[in-house]
């Protein structure tokens, strides 16, 4: 592939079906992305982060978001026990009392992807948790 490199930035030309490019432009315009280059860099980084999680070698980071009713019997206790058990991977927990019943928790997690996923699955799968989601992100090291 032909490439020019200047100040650590490379430029390259790509061929893409016109219709597909038009759709891509419409999509990034809707998302408020300033230009194709930025949109493409974002896509590449997104795929790199996915790969980090799939490869399972190094450390990954993420957040686990949980919404639950703290009146559900023993639920708070179960969630706290799980978090203590995985104290190495769970770096920090943010707890917000949403109303009389509902709690929102956001946990920052770091470790091997397999372990982090297991911890997230356990937390989200705990009976009484109304909604939960793992956001998979990166330590940033693979995106330099
Ligand atoms: Ni609460």
Coordinates of C-alpha atoms and ligand atoms in Angstrom, one line a residue:
X1 CA 0.0 0.0 0.0
X2 CA 1.2 3.5 -0.9
X3 CA 1.6 5.7 2.1
X4 CA 2.9 9.1 3.0
X5 CA 4.0 9.7 6.6
X6 CA 4.6 13.1 8.2
X7 CA 4.8 13.9 11.9
X8 CA 3.6 10.4 12.8
X9 CA 0.5 10.8 10.6
X10 CA 0.0 8.7 7.5
X11 CA -2.2 9.4 4.5
X12 CA -3.6 6.7 2.3
X13 CA -6.2 6.3 -0.4
X14 CA -8.9 3.7 -0.2
X15 CA -11.4 2.4 -2.7
X16 CA -14.9 2.0 -1.6
X17 CA -18.3 1.5 -3.3
X18 CA -19.8 5.0 -3.9
X19 CA -23.1 4.0 -2.4
X20 CA -21.5 2.7 0.7
X21 CA -19.4 5.9 1.1
X22 CA -22.5 8.1 0.7
X23 CA -24.2 6.1 3.4
X24 CA -21.2 6.4 5.6
X25 CA -21.1 10.2 5.1
X26 CA -24.8 10.4 6.0
X27 CA -24.2 8.4 9.1
X28 CA -21.2 10.4 10.4
X29 CA -23.1 13.6 9.6
X30 CA -26.0 12.5 11.8
X31 CA -23.5 11.6 14.5
X32 CA -22.0 15.1 14.2
X33 CA -18.6 13.7 13.3
X34 CA -16.4 16.5 11.8
X35 CA -14.9 14.5 8.9
X36 CA -14.3 11.1 7.4
X37 CA -10.8 10.8 8.8
X38 CA -12.0 11.2 12.3
X39 CA -14.8 8.8 11.8
X40 CA -12.4 6.2 10.3
X41 CA -9.9 6.6 13.1
X42 CA -12.8 6.1 15.6
X43 CA -13.9 2.9 13.8
X44 CA -10.3 1.5 13.7
X45 CA -9.8 2.3 17.5
X46 CA -13.2 0.6 18.2
X47 CA -12.1 -2.5 16.4
X48 CA -8.7 -2.4 18.2
X49 CA -10.4 -2.3 21.6
X50 CA -12.7 -5.3 20.5
X51 CA -9.5 -7.2 19.6
X52 CA -7.9 -6.4 23.0
X53 CA -10.9 -8.0 24.7
X54 CA -11.0 -11.0 22.3
X55 CA -7.3 -11.7 22.5
X56 CA -7.5 -12.0 26.3
X57 CA -3.8 -11.5 26.8
X58 CA -3.2 -8.1 28.4
X59 CA -5.2 -6.0 30.8
X60 CA -8.4 -4.5 29.8
X61 CA -10.6 -1.9 31.6
X62 CA -14.3 -1.3 31.7
X63 CA -17.2 -0.2 33.7
X64 CA -20.2 -2.2 35.0
X65 CA -23.4 -0.3 35.5
X66 CA -26.1 -1.8 37.7
X67 CA -29.6 -0.7 38.6
X68 CA -31.3 -2.5 41.4
X69 CA -33.9 -2.2 44.2
X70 CA -32.1 -2.3 47.5
X71 CA -35.3 -3.6 49.3
X72 CA -34.9 -7.0 47.5
X73 CA -33.9 -9.4 50.2
X74 CA -30.2 -9.9 50.7
X75 CA -29.4 -8.3 47.3
X76 CA -27.2 -5.5 48.6
X77 CA -25.3 -8.0 50.7
X78 CA -24.8 -10.4 47.8
X79 CA -23.5 -7.6 45.6
X80 CA -21.2 -6.3 48.3
X81 CA -19.8 -9.8 48.9
X82 CA -19.1 -10.3 45.2
X83 CA -17.3 -7.0 45.0
X84 CA -15.2 -7.9 48.1
X85 CA -14.4 -11.3 46.5
X86 CA -13.1 -9.5 43.4
X87 CA -11.4 -6.6 45.1
X88 CA -8.3 -7.0 42.9
X89 CA -10.3 -6.3 39.7
X90 CA -12.9 -3.9 41.0
X91 CA -11.0 -0.6 41.4
X92 CA -13.8 1.7 42.5
X93 CA -17.6 1.8 43.0
X94 CA -19.9 4.8 42.6
X95 CA -23.2 4.4 44.4
X96 CA -26.2 6.7 43.8
X97 CA -29.5 6.4 45.7
X98 CA -31.9 7.2 42.8
X99 CA -35.1 7.2 44.8
X100 CA -36.6 5.4 47.8
X101 CA -36.0 2.1 46.2
X102 CA -33.5 2.2 43.4
X103 CA -29.7 2.3 43.5
X104 CA -27.4 3.0 40.6
X105 CA -23.9 1.6 40.8
X106 CA -21.0 2.1 38.4
X107 CA -18.0 -0.1 39.0
X108 CA -14.6 0.5 37.4
X109 CA -13.0 -2.9 36.5
X110 CA -9.6 -3.9 35.3
X111 CA -8.0 -7.2 34.6
X112 CA -7.9 -10.1 32.2
X113 CA -10.9 -9.8 29.8
X114 CA -12.2 -13.3 30.7
X115 CA -12.2 -12.5 34.4
X116 CA -13.7 -9.1 34.0
X117 CA -16.5 -10.5 31.9
X118 CA -17.2 -13.2 34.4
X119 CA -17.4 -10.7 37.2
X120 CA -19.7 -8.5 35.2
X121 CA -21.9 -11.5 34.3
X122 CA -22.2 -12.5 38.0
X123 CA -23.1 -9.0 39.1
X124 CA -25.6 -8.4 36.3
X125 CA -27.0 -11.9 36.7
X126 CA -27.6 -11.5 40.4
X127 CA -31.3 -12.0 41.1
X128 CA -33.0 -8.6 41.6
X129 CA -30.7 -6.6 39.4
X130 CA -33.1 -4.8 37.1
X131 CA -30.6 -3.7 34.5
X132 CA -26.9 -4.1 34.0
X133 CA -24.4 -3.4 31.3
X134 CA -20.6 -3.9 30.8
X135 CA -18.9 -1.2 28.9
X136 CA -15.7 -2.6 27.4
X137 CA -13.0 0.0 26.9
X138 CA -9.2 0.2 27.0
X139 CA -6.2 1.1 29.0
X140 CA -5.4 3.2 26.0
X141 CA -2.0 1.6 25.5
X142 CA -3.0 -0.2 22.3
X143 CA -4.2 3.0 20.6
X144 CA -1.0 5.0 20.5
Ligands
LIG1 NI1 -28.7 3.1 47.3

